[in-house]
Coordinates of C-alpha atoms in Angstrom, one line a residue:
X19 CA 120.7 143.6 99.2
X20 CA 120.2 140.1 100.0
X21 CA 122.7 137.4 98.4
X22 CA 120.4 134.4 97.5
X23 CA 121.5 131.0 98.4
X24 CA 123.0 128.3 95.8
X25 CA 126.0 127.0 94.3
X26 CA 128.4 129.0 92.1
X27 CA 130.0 127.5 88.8
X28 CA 133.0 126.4 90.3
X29 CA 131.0 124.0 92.6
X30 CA 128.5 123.1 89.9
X31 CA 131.6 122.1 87.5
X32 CA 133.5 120.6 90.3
X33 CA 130.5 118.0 91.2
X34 CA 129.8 117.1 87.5
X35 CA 134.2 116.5 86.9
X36 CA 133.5 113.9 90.0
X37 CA 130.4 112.3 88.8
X38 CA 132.3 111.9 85.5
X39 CA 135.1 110.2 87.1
X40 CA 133.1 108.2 89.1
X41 CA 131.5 107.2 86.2
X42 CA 133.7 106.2 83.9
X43 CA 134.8 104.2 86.7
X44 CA 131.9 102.1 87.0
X45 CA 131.9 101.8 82.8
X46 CA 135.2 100.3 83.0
X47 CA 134.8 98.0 86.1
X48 CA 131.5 96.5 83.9
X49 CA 133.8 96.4 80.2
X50 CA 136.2 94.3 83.0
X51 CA 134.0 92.3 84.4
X52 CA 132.1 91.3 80.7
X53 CA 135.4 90.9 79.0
X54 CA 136.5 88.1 82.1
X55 CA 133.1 86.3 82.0
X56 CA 133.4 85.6 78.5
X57 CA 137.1 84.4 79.3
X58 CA 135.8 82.3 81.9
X59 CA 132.7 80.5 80.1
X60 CA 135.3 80.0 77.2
X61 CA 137.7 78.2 79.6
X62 CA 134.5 76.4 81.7
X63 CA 133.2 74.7 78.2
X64 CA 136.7 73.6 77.1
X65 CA 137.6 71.7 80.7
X66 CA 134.4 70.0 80.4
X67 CA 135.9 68.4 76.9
X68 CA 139.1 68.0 78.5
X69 CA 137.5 66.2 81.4
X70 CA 135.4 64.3 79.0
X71 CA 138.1 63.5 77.1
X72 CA 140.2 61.8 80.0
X73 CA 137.3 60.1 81.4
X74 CA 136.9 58.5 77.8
X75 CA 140.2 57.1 78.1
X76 CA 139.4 55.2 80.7
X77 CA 136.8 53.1 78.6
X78 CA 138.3 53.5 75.2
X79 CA 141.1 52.9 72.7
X80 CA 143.5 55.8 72.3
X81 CA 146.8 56.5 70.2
X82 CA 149.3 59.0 71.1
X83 CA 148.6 62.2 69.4
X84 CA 145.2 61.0 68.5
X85 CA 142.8 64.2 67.7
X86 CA 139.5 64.8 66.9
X87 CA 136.8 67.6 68.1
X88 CA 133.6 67.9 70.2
X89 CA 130.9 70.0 70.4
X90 CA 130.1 72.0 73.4
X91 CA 127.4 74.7 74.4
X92 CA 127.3 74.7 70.3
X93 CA 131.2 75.4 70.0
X94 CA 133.0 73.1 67.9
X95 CA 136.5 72.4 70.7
X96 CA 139.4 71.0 68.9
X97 CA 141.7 68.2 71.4
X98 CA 144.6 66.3 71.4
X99 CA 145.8 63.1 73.5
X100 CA 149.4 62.4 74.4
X101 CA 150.7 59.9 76.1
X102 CA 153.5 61.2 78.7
X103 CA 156.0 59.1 79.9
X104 CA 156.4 59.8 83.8
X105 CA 159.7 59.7 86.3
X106 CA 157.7 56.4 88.0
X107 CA 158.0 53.9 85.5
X108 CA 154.3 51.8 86.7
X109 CA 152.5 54.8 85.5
X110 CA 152.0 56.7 82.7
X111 CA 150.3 60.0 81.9
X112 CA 147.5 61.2 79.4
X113 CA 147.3 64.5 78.7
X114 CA 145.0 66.5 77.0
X115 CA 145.1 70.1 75.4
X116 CA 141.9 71.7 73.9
X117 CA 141.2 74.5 71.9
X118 CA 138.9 76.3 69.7
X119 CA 141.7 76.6 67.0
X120 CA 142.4 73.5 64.9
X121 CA 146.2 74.1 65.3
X122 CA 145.6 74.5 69.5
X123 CA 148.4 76.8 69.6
X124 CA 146.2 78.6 72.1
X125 CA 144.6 76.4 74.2
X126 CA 141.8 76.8 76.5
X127 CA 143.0 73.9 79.1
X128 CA 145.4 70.9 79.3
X129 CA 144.6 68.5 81.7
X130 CA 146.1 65.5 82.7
X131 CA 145.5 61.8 84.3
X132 CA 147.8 59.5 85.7
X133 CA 147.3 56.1 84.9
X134 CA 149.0 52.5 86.4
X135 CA 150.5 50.7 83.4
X136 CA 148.9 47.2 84.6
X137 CA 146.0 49.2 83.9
X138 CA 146.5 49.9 80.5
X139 CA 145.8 47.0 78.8
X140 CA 144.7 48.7 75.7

């Protein structure tokens, strides 16, 4: 009797257990890489207020602590402006925090400028 050619169960059921794992693999790798673009477009939009934001200072009248918000890519961005003192006493710091909660206990960036104080006659 001839034995005809092919692959057994064992073979068959070891090929589909490494196709699975391979698999979910690739499924977890994309859920990954989703999960850190939204991340990163969150973070992108609020440095452009926070950048925004400081360049503003440079033209305008800030207080310490002032807030307000800003929309961008349709997102309302919550921000604050303080005024740091710094270890150089001819310059002083502003630093921004925004966030997309009012209370920007999380923020999604703080940024900062340094500033001359003969510069900030405002």
């Amino acid at each position: 009797m001839k034995r005809q050619g092919g692959f057994t169960l064992i073979e068959v059921l070891v090929a589909m257990a490494i196709f699975a794992i391979a698999a979910i693999a690739v499924i977890n790798a994309t859920t990954s890489n989703i999960r850190s673009l939204s991340i990163l477009k969150d973070k992108t939009f609020a440095d452009w207020v926070a950048s925004n934001k400081l360049n503003d200072t440079e033209y305008l009248s800030f207080k310490d602590g002032q807030k307000g918000t800003e929309k961008e890519a349709g997102i309302e961005w919550y921000w604050r402006l303080k005024k740091l003192k710094t270890e150089d006493s001819d310059f002083y710091a502003w630093e921004v925090t925004v966030s997309r909660s009012s209370d920007l206990t999380h923020p999604e960036a703080v940024m900062r400028r340094y500033v001359a104080v003969q510069e900030s006659g405002k």
